[in-house]
mmCIF file of C-alpha atoms and ligand atoms in Angstrom:
data_model
loop_
_atom_site.group_PDB
_atom_site.id
_atom_site.type_symbol
_atom_site.label_atom_id
_atom_site.label_comp_id
_atom_site.label_asym_id
_atom_site.label_seq_id
_atom_site.Cartn_x
_atom_site.Cartn_y
_atom_site.Cartn_z
ATOM 1 C CA MET A 1 6.792 -32.279 45.016
ATOM 2 C CA GLU A 2 10.156 -31.475 43.511
ATOM 3 C CA SER A 3 12.930 -33.223 45.418
ATOM 4 C CA ALA A 4 15.760 -31.316 47.091
ATOM 5 C CA GLU A 5 18.292 -32.992 44.800
ATOM 6 C CA SER A 6 16.382 -32.071 41.714
ATOM 7 C CA ARG A 7 16.277 -28.418 42.895
ATOM 8 C CA ILE A 8 20.038 -28.509 43.528
ATOM 9 C CA VAL A 9 20.683 -29.901 40.036
ATOM 10 C CA LYS A 10 18.546 -27.107 38.605
ATOM 11 C CA ALA A 11 20.461 -24.454 40.546
ATOM 12 C CA LEU A 12 23.833 -25.924 39.492
ATOM 13 C CA LEU A 13 22.763 -26.091 35.814
ATOM 14 C CA GLU A 14 21.487 -22.509 35.901
ATOM 15 C CA SER A 15 24.728 -21.154 37.358
ATOM 16 C CA GLY A 16 26.761 -22.773 34.547
ATOM 17 C CA LYS A 17 30.487 -22.202 35.004
ATOM 18 C CA SER A 18 30.049 -20.137 38.187
ATOM 19 C CA HIS A 19 29.972 -21.553 41.689
ATOM 20 C CA VAL A 20 26.827 -21.574 43.853
ATOM 21 C CA ALA A 21 27.469 -20.903 47.547
ATOM 22 C CA GLY A 22 26.463 -23.774 49.876
ATOM 23 C CA SER A 23 24.857 -21.168 52.193
ATOM 24 C CA ARG A 24 22.684 -19.902 49.337
ATOM 25 C CA LEU A 25 21.540 -23.460 48.494
ATOM 26 C CA ALA A 26 20.878 -24.129 52.181
ATOM 27 C CA GLU A 27 18.811 -20.997 52.493
ATOM 28 C CA PHE A 28 16.945 -21.664 49.240
ATOM 29 C CA LEU A 29 16.000 -25.215 50.339
ATOM 30 C CA GLY A 30 15.527 -24.406 54.025
ATOM 31 C CA VAL A 31 18.061 -26.990 55.181
ATOM 32 C CA SER A 32 21.522 -26.977 56.804
ATOM 33 C CA ARG A 33 24.796 -26.797 54.878
ATOM 34 C CA VAL A 34 25.593 -30.307 56.130
ATOM 35 C CA THR A 35 22.377 -31.521 54.467
ATOM 36 C CA ILE A 36 23.461 -29.812 51.228
ATOM 37 C CA TRP A 37 26.776 -31.610 51.498
ATOM 38 C CA THR A 38 24.960 -34.976 51.874
ATOM 39 C CA HIS A 39 22.840 -34.217 48.788
ATOM 40 C CA MET A 40 26.021 -33.371 46.866
ATOM 41 C CA GLU A 41 27.470 -36.774 47.834
ATOM 42 C CA ASN A 42 24.290 -38.488 46.622
ATOM 43 C CA LEU A 43 24.486 -36.637 43.319
ATOM 44 C CA ARG A 44 28.132 -37.633 42.926
ATOM 45 C CA ARG A 45 27.075 -41.251 43.437
ATOM 46 C CA ASP A 46 24.584 -40.703 40.622
ATOM 47 C CA GLY A 47 27.497 -39.753 38.336
ATOM 48 C CA PHE A 48 27.509 -35.933 38.645
ATOM 49 C CA SER A 49 30.957 -34.477 38.919
ATOM 50 C CA ILE A 50 30.641 -31.502 41.292
ATOM 51 C CA GLU A 51 33.567 -29.333 42.266
ATOM 52 C CA ALA A 52 33.517 -27.918 45.801
ATOM 53 C CA VAL A 53 35.730 -24.892 46.530
ATOM 54 C CA ARG A 54 36.049 -23.356 49.969
ATOM 55 C CA ASN A 55 34.475 -19.893 50.232
ATOM 56 C CA LYS A 56 33.106 -20.202 46.675
ATOM 57 C CA GLY A 57 30.701 -23.112 46.761
ATOM 58 C CA TYR A 58 29.747 -25.825 44.303
ATOM 59 C CA ARG A 59 30.056 -26.058 40.511
ATOM 60 C CA LEU A 60 28.779 -28.718 38.155
ATOM 61 C CA ASP A 61 31.630 -30.028 36.010
ATOM 62 C CA HIS A 62 30.107 -33.043 34.353
ATOM 63 C CA VAL A 63 26.636 -34.549 34.049
ATOM 64 C CA PRO A 64 26.175 -38.324 34.517
ATOM 65 C CA ASP A 65 26.641 -40.854 31.741
ATOM 66 C CA GLY A 66 23.656 -42.814 33.065
ATOM 67 C CA LEU A 67 20.070 -41.989 33.970
ATOM 68 C CA SER A 68 19.592 -39.819 37.044
ATOM 69 C CA GLU A 69 16.210 -39.355 38.742
ATOM 70 C CA PRO A 70 16.803 -35.795 40.020
ATOM 71 C CA TYR A 71 18.142 -34.674 36.617
ATOM 72 C CA LEU A 72 15.182 -36.248 34.782
ATOM 73 C CA HIS A 73 12.820 -34.525 37.201
ATOM 74 C CA CYS A 74 14.385 -31.175 36.292
ATOM 75 C CA LEU A 75 14.027 -31.909 32.589
ATOM 76 C CA LEU A 76 10.504 -33.357 32.718
ATOM 77 C CA PRO A 77 8.899 -31.326 35.533
ATOM 78 C CA GLU A 78 5.272 -31.783 34.438
ATOM 79 C CA LEU A 79 5.579 -35.583 34.191
ATOM 80 C CA ALA A 80 7.354 -35.751 37.535
ATOM 81 C CA GLU A 81 4.807 -33.468 39.185
ATOM 82 C CA GLU A 82 1.932 -35.674 37.952
ATOM 83 C CA SER A 83 3.724 -38.857 39.118
ATOM 84 C CA ARG A 84 3.948 -40.066 35.502
ATOM 85 C CA LEU A 85 7.634 -40.759 35.729
ATOM 86 C CA VAL A 86 8.568 -43.842 37.709
ATOM 87 C CA PHE A 87 12.284 -44.351 38.279
ATOM 88 C CA HIS A 88 14.212 -47.357 39.553
ATOM 89 C CA ARG A 89 17.959 -47.645 40.108
ATOM 90 C CA GLN A 90 17.519 -51.345 39.420
ATOM 91 C CA THR A 91 14.554 -53.463 38.436
ATOM 92 C CA GLY A 92 13.758 -56.733 36.693
ATOM 93 C CA SER A 93 12.102 -55.305 33.586
ATOM 94 C CA THR A 94 10.541 -51.859 33.102
ATOM 95 C CA ASN A 95 7.982 -53.492 30.751
ATOM 96 C CA ARG A 96 6.994 -55.800 33.576
ATOM 97 C CA ASP A 97 6.749 -52.842 36.023
ATOM 98 C CA ALA A 98 4.590 -50.862 33.618
ATOM 99 C CA GLU A 99 2.262 -53.842 33.122
ATOM 100 C CA ARG A 100 1.917 -54.266 36.862
ATOM 101 C CA LEU A 101 1.166 -50.562 37.456
ATOM 102 C CA LEU A 102 -1.423 -50.594 34.659
ATOM 103 C CA ALA A 103 -3.035 -53.671 36.221
ATOM 104 C CA GLU A 104 -3.157 -51.806 39.584
ATOM 105 C CA GLY A 105 -5.068 -48.981 37.862
ATOM 106 C CA LYS A 106 -2.368 -46.275 37.625
ATOM 107 C CA ASP A 107 -3.393 -43.354 35.356
ATOM 108 C CA ALA A 108 -1.831 -43.594 31.888
ATOM 109 C CA PRO A 109 0.190 -42.512 30.025
ATOM 110 C CA PHE A 110 3.221 -42.876 32.233
ATOM 111 C CA VAL A 111 6.869 -43.877 31.828
ATOM 112 C CA VAL A 112 8.917 -46.332 33.839
ATOM 113 C CA MET A 113 12.717 -46.036 33.594
ATOM 114 C CA ALA A 114 15.622 -47.831 35.158
ATOM 115 C CA ARG A 115 19.373 -47.440 35.283
ATOM 116 C CA ARG A 116 19.726 -51.199 35.105
ATOM 117 C CA GLN A 117 17.484 -54.223 34.524
ATOM 118 C CA THR A 118 18.189 -57.717 35.800
ATOM 119 C CA ALA A 119 15.647 -59.455 33.505
ATOM 120 C CA GLY A 120 15.379 -57.179 30.473
ATOM 121 C CA ARG A 121 13.072 -58.663 27.830
ATOM 122 C CA GLY A 122 13.683 -58.564 24.117
ATOM 123 C CA ARG A 123 11.476 -59.543 21.183
ATOM 124 C CA LEU A 124 10.694 -63.148 20.425
ATOM 125 C CA GLY A 125 11.401 -64.270 23.996
ATOM 126 C CA ARG A 126 15.015 -63.076 23.887
ATOM 127 C CA ARG A 127 16.943 -61.421 26.716
ATOM 128 C CA TRP A 128 17.868 -57.742 26.528
ATOM 129 C CA GLN A 129 21.378 -56.933 27.754
ATOM 130 C CA SER A 130 20.573 -54.469 30.540
ATOM 131 C CA ASP A 131 23.337 -54.392 33.162
ATOM 132 C CA ASP A 132 25.189 -51.482 31.614
ATOM 133 C CA GLU A 133 24.159 -48.369 33.560
ATOM 134 C CA SER A 134 24.971 -45.956 30.774
ATOM 135 C CA ASN A 135 22.160 -47.042 28.482
ATOM 136 C CA LEU A 136 18.488 -46.201 28.298
ATOM 137 C CA TYR A 137 15.811 -48.636 29.489
ATOM 138 C CA ALA A 138 12.311 -47.182 29.453
ATOM 139 C CA SER A 139 8.733 -48.357 29.087
ATOM 140 C CA PHE A 140 5.707 -46.292 28.116
ATOM 141 C CA ALA A 141 2.303 -47.365 29.423
ATOM 142 C CA PHE A 142 -0.862 -46.507 27.532
ATOM 143 C CA ARG A 143 -4.573 -47.351 27.564
ATOM 144 C CA PRO A 144 -5.441 -46.841 23.895
ATOM 145 C CA LEU A 145 -8.897 -48.528 23.962
ATOM 146 C CA ALA A 146 -8.593 -49.038 20.210
ATOM 147 C CA THR A 147 -8.888 -52.153 18.058
ATOM 148 C CA PRO A 148 -5.768 -54.229 17.378
ATOM 149 C CA GLU A 149 -6.399 -53.522 13.703
ATOM 150 C CA ARG A 150 -6.236 -49.728 14.351
ATOM 151 C CA MET A 151 -3.026 -50.086 16.402
ATOM 152 C CA ARG A 152 -1.305 -52.403 13.920
ATOM 153 C CA ASP A 153 1.424 -50.063 12.720
ATOM 154 C CA PHE A 154 1.794 -48.198 16.038
ATOM 155 C CA THR A 155 5.173 -49.695 16.917
ATOM 156 C CA LEU A 156 6.495 -48.959 13.420
ATOM 157 C CA TRP A 157 5.371 -45.347 13.732
ATOM 158 C CA ILE A 158 7.086 -45.026 17.116
ATOM 159 C CA GLY A 159 10.257 -46.631 15.700
ATOM 160 C CA ALA A 160 10.305 -44.043 12.898
ATOM 161 C CA SER A 161 9.616 -41.240 15.407
ATOM 162 C CA VAL A 162 12.494 -42.451 17.576
ATOM 163 C CA CYS A 163 14.834 -42.366 14.551
ATOM 164 C CA ARG A 164 13.734 -38.827 13.689
ATOM 165 C CA CYS A 165 14.360 -37.720 17.266
ATOM 166 C CA LEU A 166 17.812 -39.372 17.311
ATOM 167 C CA GLU A 167 18.743 -37.770 14.035
ATOM 168 C CA GLU A 168 17.635 -34.314 15.232
ATOM 169 C CA GLU A 169 19.501 -34.693 18.523
ATOM 170 C CA SER A 170 22.729 -36.293 17.314
ATOM 171 C CA GLY A 171 23.048 -35.357 13.646
ATOM 172 C CA LEU A 172 23.546 -39.039 12.849
ATOM 173 C CA LYS A 173 21.149 -40.861 10.577
ATOM 174 C CA PRO A 174 20.025 -44.150 12.163
ATOM 175 C CA GLY A 175 18.260 -46.872 10.243
ATOM 176 C CA LEU A 176 15.166 -48.969 10.916
ATOM 177 C CA LYS A 177 15.334 -52.693 10.421
ATOM 178 C CA TRP A 178 11.756 -53.908 10.107
ATOM 179 C CA PRO A 179 9.844 -54.281 12.276
ATOM 180 C CA ASN A 180 11.431 -52.159 15.008
ATOM 181 C CA ASP A 181 15.162 -52.355 15.409
ATOM 182 C CA VAL A 182 17.172 -49.128 15.459
ATOM 183 C CA TRP A 183 20.472 -49.632 13.716
ATOM 184 C CA PHE A 184 23.490 -47.511 12.991
ATOM 185 C CA GLY A 185 25.606 -48.726 10.094
ATOM 186 C CA ASP A 186 25.555 -52.504 10.220
ATOM 187 C CA ARG A 187 24.946 -52.785 13.993
ATOM 188 C CA LYS A 188 21.998 -52.633 16.310
ATOM 189 C CA MET A 189 21.722 -49.582 18.551
ATOM 190 C CA GLY A 190 18.311 -50.199 20.058
ATOM 191 C CA GLY A 191 15.079 -52.104 19.984
ATOM 192 C CA ILE A 192 11.405 -51.765 20.809
ATOM 193 C CA LEU A 193 9.237 -54.370 22.479
ATOM 194 C CA THR A 194 5.443 -53.795 22.525
ATOM 195 C CA GLU A 195 3.256 -55.911 24.771
ATOM 196 C CA ALA A 196 -0.512 -55.597 24.962
ATOM 197 C CA LYS A 197 -3.465 -56.728 26.979
ATOM 198 C CA VAL A 198 -6.358 -57.257 24.606
ATOM 199 C CA ASN A 199 -10.020 -58.138 25.223
ATOM 200 C CA ALA A 200 -12.418 -59.322 22.492
ATOM 201 C CA ASP A 201 -11.999 -56.275 20.265
ATOM 202 C CA GLN A 202 -9.904 -53.661 22.074
ATOM 203 C CA ILE A 203 -6.362 -53.093 23.225
ATOM 204 C CA LEU A 204 -6.942 -52.181 26.835
ATOM 205 C CA GLU A 205 -3.384 -51.771 27.999
ATOM 206 C CA LEU A 206 -0.231 -51.315 25.918
ATOM 207 C CA VAL A 207 3.370 -51.201 27.047
ATOM 208 C CA LEU A 208 6.041 -50.007 24.664
ATOM 209 C CA GLY A 209 9.546 -50.669 25.930
ATOM 210 C CA ILE A 210 12.628 -49.149 24.396
ATOM 211 C CA GLY A 211 16.216 -50.084 24.971
ATOM 212 C CA LEU A 212 18.886 -47.851 23.508
ATOM 213 C CA ASN A 213 22.667 -48.178 23.743
ATOM 214 C CA VAL A 214 23.726 -44.618 24.587
ATOM 215 C CA ASN A 215 27.040 -44.222 26.455
ATOM 216 C CA SER A 216 28.093 -47.845 26.735
ATOM 217 C CA ALA A 217 30.931 -49.621 24.958
ATOM 218 C CA PRO A 218 29.274 -52.688 23.345
ATOM 219 C CA ALA A 219 32.644 -53.515 21.800
ATOM 220 C CA THR A 220 33.682 -54.726 25.272
ATOM 221 C CA TRP A 221 30.594 -56.944 25.703
ATOM 222 C CA PRO A 222 30.857 -60.692 25.235
ATOM 223 C CA ALA A 223 30.402 -62.268 21.803
ATOM 224 C CA PRO A 224 28.207 -62.212 19.761
ATOM 225 C CA LEU A 225 26.953 -58.848 21.131
ATOM 226 C CA CYS A 226 30.314 -57.145 20.737
ATOM 227 C CA HIS A 227 30.074 -57.716 16.964
ATOM 228 C CA GLU A 228 26.377 -56.922 16.638
ATOM 229 C CA ALA A 229 25.701 -53.907 18.859
ATOM 230 C CA VAL A 230 26.783 -50.282 18.734
ATOM 231 C CA SER A 231 26.124 -47.341 21.058
ATOM 232 C CA LEU A 232 25.408 -43.704 20.209
ATOM 233 C CA ARG A 233 28.679 -42.808 21.923
ATOM 234 C CA GLU A 234 30.655 -45.145 19.684
ATOM 235 C CA ALA A 235 28.869 -43.861 16.602
ATOM 236 C CA LEU A 236 29.420 -40.205 17.532
ATOM 237 C CA GLY A 237 32.886 -40.528 19.019
ATOM 238 C CA ARG A 238 31.833 -38.678 22.181
ATOM 239 C CA SER A 239 29.571 -39.247 25.147
ATOM 240 C CA VAL A 240 26.031 -37.949 25.135
ATOM 241 C CA ASP A 241 23.958 -36.251 27.851
ATOM 242 C CA ILE A 242 21.686 -39.310 28.239
ATOM 243 C CA ASN A 243 19.240 -37.509 30.508
ATOM 244 C CA ARG A 244 18.631 -34.652 28.043
ATOM 245 C CA LEU A 245 18.358 -37.141 25.181
ATOM 246 C CA THR A 246 15.908 -39.259 27.222
ATOM 247 C CA ALA A 247 13.760 -36.257 28.118
ATOM 248 C CA THR A 248 13.534 -35.299 24.424
ATOM 249 C CA LEU A 249 12.732 -38.891 23.455
ATOM 250 C CA VAL A 250 10.047 -39.158 26.137
ATOM 251 C CA LYS A 251 8.377 -35.968 24.890
ATOM 252 C CA SER A 252 8.502 -37.048 21.286
ATOM 253 C CA ILE A 253 7.185 -40.569 21.996
ATOM 254 C CA LEU A 254 4.250 -39.192 24.042
ATOM 255 C CA LYS A 255 3.532 -36.721 21.209
ATOM 256 C CA ALA A 256 3.796 -39.494 18.591
ATOM 257 C CA TYR A 257 1.290 -41.545 20.585
ATOM 258 C CA GLU A 258 -1.176 -38.625 20.664
ATOM 259 C CA SER A 259 -0.843 -37.975 16.949
ATOM 260 C CA PHE A 260 -1.255 -41.695 16.226
ATOM 261 C CA LEU A 261 -4.494 -41.865 18.198
ATOM 262 C CA ALA A 262 -5.774 -38.705 16.497
ATOM 263 C CA GLY A 263 -4.876 -40.223 13.112
ATOM 264 C CA ASP A 264 -2.584 -37.236 12.291
ATOM 265 C CA HIS A 265 0.341 -39.515 11.640
ATOM 266 C CA ARG A 266 -1.141 -41.013 8.470
ATOM 267 C CA ASP A 267 0.172 -38.410 6.015
ATOM 268 C CA LYS A 268 3.657 -38.455 7.503
ATOM 269 C CA PHE A 269 4.171 -42.106 8.307
ATOM 270 C CA ARG A 270 5.105 -43.440 4.865
ATOM 271 C CA ALA A 271 7.698 -40.740 4.153
ATOM 272 C CA LEU A 272 9.211 -41.045 7.634
ATOM 273 C CA TRP A 273 9.469 -44.826 7.372
ATOM 274 C CA GLU A 274 11.095 -44.580 3.927
ATOM 275 C CA ARG A 275 13.629 -42.052 5.238
ATOM 276 C CA TYR A 276 14.979 -44.591 7.730
ATOM 277 C CA ASP A 277 14.110 -47.929 6.045
ATOM 278 C CA LEU A 278 17.392 -49.857 6.118
ATOM 279 C CA LEU A 279 16.175 -52.908 4.272
ATOM 280 C CA HIS A 280 14.801 -51.244 1.157
ATOM 281 C CA GLY A 281 16.232 -52.936 -1.960
ATOM 282 C CA ARG A 282 18.396 -55.295 0.112
ATOM 283 C CA GLU A 283 18.452 -59.071 -0.094
ATOM 284 C CA VAL A 284 16.813 -60.549 3.032
ATOM 285 C CA THR A 285 15.856 -63.895 4.506
ATOM 286 C CA ALA A 286 12.796 -64.172 6.710
ATOM 287 C CA TYR A 287 10.500 -66.807 8.125
ATOM 288 C CA GLN A 288 6.788 -66.996 7.439
ATOM 289 C CA GLY A 289 5.781 -69.568 10.026
ATOM 290 C CA THR A 290 8.291 -72.362 9.275
ATOM 291 C CA GLU A 291 8.651 -71.404 5.632
ATOM 292 C CA GLN A 292 11.812 -69.561 4.669
ATOM 293 C CA VAL A 293 11.305 -66.514 2.428
ATOM 294 C CA THR A 294 14.224 -65.091 0.513
ATOM 295 C CA GLY A 295 14.118 -62.031 -1.702
ATOM 296 C CA LYS A 296 14.493 -58.289 -2.025
ATOM 297 C CA ALA A 297 12.836 -56.072 0.628
ATOM 298 C CA ALA A 298 10.531 -53.510 -0.966
ATOM 299 C CA GLY A 299 9.209 -51.324 1.853
ATOM 300 C CA ILE A 300 6.029 -51.771 3.827
ATOM 301 C CA ASP A 301 2.377 -51.858 2.792
ATOM 302 C CA GLU A 302 -0.455 -49.774 4.282
ATOM 303 C CA HIS A 303 -0.730 -52.245 7.200
ATOM 304 C CA GLY A 304 2.938 -52.066 8.070
ATOM 305 C CA ARG A 305 3.727 -55.485 6.578
ATOM 306 C CA LEU A 306 7.131 -55.962 4.990
ATOM 307 C CA ARG A 307 7.071 -56.607 1.244
ATOM 308 C CA VAL A 308 9.574 -59.155 0.010
ATOM 309 C CA ILE A 309 9.893 -59.787 -3.713
ATOM 310 C CA THR A 310 11.158 -63.331 -4.292
ATOM 311 C CA GLY A 311 13.355 -64.510 -7.153
ATOM 312 C CA SER A 312 10.276 -65.636 -9.067
ATOM 313 C CA GLY A 313 8.748 -62.140 -8.851
ATOM 314 C CA GLU A 314 6.120 -63.066 -6.252
ATOM 315 C CA THR A 315 5.427 -60.484 -3.487
ATOM 316 C CA VAL A 316 5.272 -61.985 -0.026
ATOM 317 C CA LEU A 317 3.869 -59.863 2.808
ATOM 318 C CA LEU A 318 5.333 -60.461 6.276
ATOM 319 C CA SER A 319 3.368 -59.360 9.286
ATOM 320 C CA ALA A 320 5.653 -60.612 12.086
ATOM 321 C CA GLY A 321 8.984 -62.228 12.705
ATOM 322 C CA ASP A 322 12.603 -61.484 12.208
ATOM 323 C CA VAL A 323 14.514 -60.621 9.085
ATOM 324 C CA THR A 324 18.180 -61.177 8.423
ATOM 325 C CA LEU A 325 20.206 -59.364 5.843
ATOM 326 C CA ARG A 326 21.875 -61.794 3.511
ATOM 327 C CA PRO A 327 25.687 -61.716 3.405
ATOM 328 C CA GLY A 328 27.124 -59.171 1.042
ATOM 329 C CA TRP A 329 23.964 -57.053 1.287
ATOM 330 C CA ASP A 330 25.778 -53.780 0.964
HETATM 331 C C1 BTN B 1 14.335 -56.057 20.971
HETATM 332 O O1 BTN B 1 14.381 -57.270 21.168
HETATM 333 O O2 BTN B 1 14.899 -55.531 20.033
HETATM 334 C C2 BTN B 1 13.465 -55.188 21.894
HETATM 335 C C3 BTN B 1 14.231 -54.840 23.143
HETATM 336 C C4 BTN B 1 13.465 -53.968 24.112
HETATM 337 C C5 BTN B 1 14.198 -53.759 25.398
HETATM 338 C C6 BTN B 1 13.525 -52.783 26.306
HETATM 339 S S1 BTN B 1 14.596 -52.201 27.590
HETATM 340 C C7 BTN B 1 13.255 -51.447 28.371
HETATM 341 C C8 BTN B 1 12.068 -52.374 28.249
HETATM 342 N N1 BTN B 1 12.054 -53.348 29.325
HETATM 343 C C9 BTN B 1 12.247 -54.585 28.902
HETATM 344 O O3 BTN B 1 12.303 -55.589 29.639
HETATM 345 N N2 BTN B 1 12.416 -54.596 27.585
HETATM 346 C C10 BTN B 1 12.273 -53.264 26.995
#
């Protein structure tokens, strides 16, 4: 059932620069004008700027800089209707929530989102900075029932699909730092963490979490993040409608998952990866177990492994880990 606040947001968006009378909204929703006023206060708390003029009504002046459940419900009505969109104002980790819901038997795919995380997880056991309410924290839950072998380059494909979506939406060209960091220029804008529950030969449950700096100001965060991170807002020089961007990303990630399972991605994957590959031709240092590998990155192979050509001309294939760009790489 569509919530009253989501129906109000829809009415305000549809009326654009004109005012909507409180009496009309009250009649439309079958509630009192006082109840409408309370909903408007809730929406303001969510970050909507709503002008109220006596004898004219309400007008939407500014959409929120952070995620808003009623706005997302307006933008993703089918998902909301089917209870495939789980929203928290605050949670520990959306990846953790998605895992729990999968374990409880919830129908997949579904998406868990939060305005803020108190225990956001990053790759390799790191923490993900998640207390800024103007960024995106979302986890996608799937039951692929496919072999780990078959799903091997799934996260890379999603990373490339996220970059394509960001480029289409913002006009900026992001970069992918293998395996799945989204960068802009020489700073990190987002990351993807995939966690799976595997039995003998199948991935039963898969959670793909994405964190994206959207309207925040990482330059004000403590070191070293202030030097390493960037937001879309900083890169664009203006704030972004995070809820519209999120709705578009959600649709494109769900579509990318479908095309991956159907195998339709195969023809497109290589070209898409190369379009955004930030490391190609650059000097990198990586670890293969405890061994340090240094050389020139040369794209990925058919299994999604990073090719590094060492000084002696040997090609080393990396299947996991972290890569750093060597100083003076550009
Ligand atoms: C990385 O280390 O680059 C991956 C970061 C992934 C962070 C996202 S935020 C939403 C989801 N929930 C989490 O706890 N982590 C992922």
